[in-house]
Amino acid sequence: MDEGKMDENEWRYHGEGNKSLVVAHAQTSEEVFQHLQNIVDFSKNVMKEFLGENSAHCGEVVQLPLEFVKQLCLKIQSERPESRCDKDLDTLSGYALCLPNLARLQTYRFAEHRPILCVEIKPKCGFIPLCGGVTHELKHRVCRYCMHQHLKVATGKWKQISKYCPLDLYSGNKQRMHFALKSLLQEAQNNLKIFKNGELIYGCADARSPAADWTELAHHLKPFFFPSNGLAGGPHCTRAVIRELVRVITRVLLSGSDKGRAGALRRGPAPRGPRVCEASPFGRSLRRQGKNSPECSGLPKGCLLYKTLQVQMLDLLDIEGLYPLYRRVERYLEEFPEERKTLQIDGPYDEAFYQKLLDLSTEDDGTVAFALTKVQQYRVAMTAKDCSIMIALSPCLQDTSSEQRPVVPSSRSRFAFSVSVLDLDLKPYESIPYQYKLDGKIVNFYSKTVLAKDAAVTPARYKEREDCTLVLRKV
């Protein structure tokens, strides 16, 4: 702090305690407000255009009394996950982002007495890259999620590897989607949560066995899927309830939603990677049985999974091909730092920003403009790769002959539903070097541990995919 440049008019009173008084610089609050407003603008002008009016919720920036914020932070501190408690909450700016409760139905005004079930899924990246910038051949065969699982378990992030593979969920094939959802239910990690009337009833719980969790979950869900209570308890009941849940979620994910402009992302002749990940336990199981993986049925173009995948595929070059372009932009900004605002790196995220995202060319003309477009597309793609899909379900009333909203059937009941997307903050420009280093770390760890182990146990006389010749002699 430069004593000669300090101006008391730039500081504001924030509150005081027993022996302290808190003031804050006005610019800090303005920066927080602008950051939150950028999130609103990005959701409204970009993600809502891609995903649809009813799927992406913009929210609004609101100002809260500082004492309320302080007391609220103290109240919820004990409820926060231990892994998140090192993240400080903003108690000084007074600004917050107000969003609808997506654990509730968003398509109509529901009756308060009707129970609501909400499933939150973080599907992650649903495709394997096949662009020329990838130097690790392994990335053309195994998806990022499956590789990252091994590093996360090795570093203690999770206790065991999940059988979930995003490519199975995005396949559009019901058999593969069912397997993917059951895998999420077996090992939820931070990719699946279930809420009942707004309260979390199922999520990450490493300390408990999957069987115990499923039994308790089935107890919560049985009234939704078997309202007549004609199903007895025990393992059979648990399996039946979980099966119904998986089928309903699959039907919702494949259902059409309101129109977005993801169709504007018309792709050229660039090849797409394989549609089956080699590390997926589903595919490996079939190969062991001598069967081929079922063909991808393909996602209906109107469903939210399809539109999310299209936005993810704005990552046209992979982080390996993208990073040199990021460095080109960085060198330009080092020479002309005043241009950062003109380049819209920190906003505004308006219609002009959106229109530039539609340029899917990959021919590098050496300009900063080309590099910047690919960098911005990568940031948007990474946002879609890390978003959450919220599926809210409410049993249809018995005396309602026709619902004026989307409805999905189950064996014994019908559900009104809504599908929304959460976590649509644009990924920071500054995170690109971290993503580049993490990508190399993930691939190298998988290559040195998993592939090396597989090679050691594969018989030397025959390895899968190797050509072999049999010479038969007369006897």
mmCIF file of N, CA, C and O in Angstrom, residues 48-49 63 65 73 89 120 363 414:
data_model
loop_
_atom_site.group_PDB
_atom_site.id
_atom_site.type_symbol
_atom_site.label_atom_id
_atom_site.label_comp_id
_atom_site.label_asym_id
_atom_site.label_seq_id
_atom_site.Cartn_x
_atom_site.Cartn_y
_atom_site.Cartn_z
ATOM 1 N N LYS A 48 -27.225 -20.234 -22.150
ATOM 2 C CA LYS A 48 -28.669 -20.347 -22.411
ATOM 3 C C LYS A 48 -28.929 -20.487 -23.907
ATOM 4 O O LYS A 48 -29.845 -21.190 -24.329
ATOM 5 N N GLU A 49 -28.101 -19.851 -24.726
ATOM 6 C CA GLU A 49 -28.230 -19.975 -26.178
ATOM 7 C C GLU A 49 -27.928 -21.400 -26.629
ATOM 8 O O GLU A 49 -28.589 -21.943 -27.507
ATOM 9 N N GLN A 63 -27.588 -7.705 -3.322
ATOM 10 C CA GLN A 63 -26.762 -7.168 -2.242
ATOM 11 C C GLN A 63 -27.396 -7.536 -0.904
ATOM 12 O O GLN A 63 -28.607 -7.379 -0.710
ATOM 13 N N PRO A 65 -27.175 -7.646 3.547
ATOM 14 C CA PRO A 65 -26.599 -6.985 4.730
ATOM 15 C C PRO A 65 -25.375 -7.765 5.216
ATOM 16 O O PRO A 65 -25.403 -8.998 5.313
ATOM 17 N N CYS A 73 -22.509 -17.398 7.425
ATOM 18 C CA CYS A 73 -21.263 -18.149 7.263
ATOM 19 C C CYS A 73 -20.914 -18.913 8.532
ATOM 20 O O CYS A 73 -20.456 -20.067 8.471
ATOM 21 N N LEU A 89 -15.110 -17.788 2.637
ATOM 22 C CA LEU A 89 -16.307 -17.207 2.043
ATOM 23 C C LEU A 89 -16.205 -15.685 2.071
ATOM 24 O O LEU A 89 -15.636 -15.098 2.998
ATOM 25 N N GLU A 120 -28.771 -35.203 -9.006
ATOM 26 C CA GLU A 120 -27.738 -34.337 -9.574
ATOM 27 C C GLU A 120 -26.620 -35.209 -10.136
ATOM 28 O O GLU A 120 -26.036 -36.019 -9.423
ATOM 29 N N GLU A 363 -7.679 -24.246 -38.923
ATOM 30 C CA GLU A 363 -6.510 -23.862 -39.708
ATOM 31 C C GLU A 363 -5.879 -22.616 -39.083
ATOM 32 O O GLU A 363 -6.448 -21.531 -39.138
ATOM 33 N N ARG A 414 -46.124 -42.285 -12.686
ATOM 34 C CA ARG A 414 -45.643 -41.321 -13.669
ATOM 35 C C ARG A 414 -45.078 -40.125 -12.924
ATOM 36 O O ARG A 414 -45.533 -39.789 -11.830
#
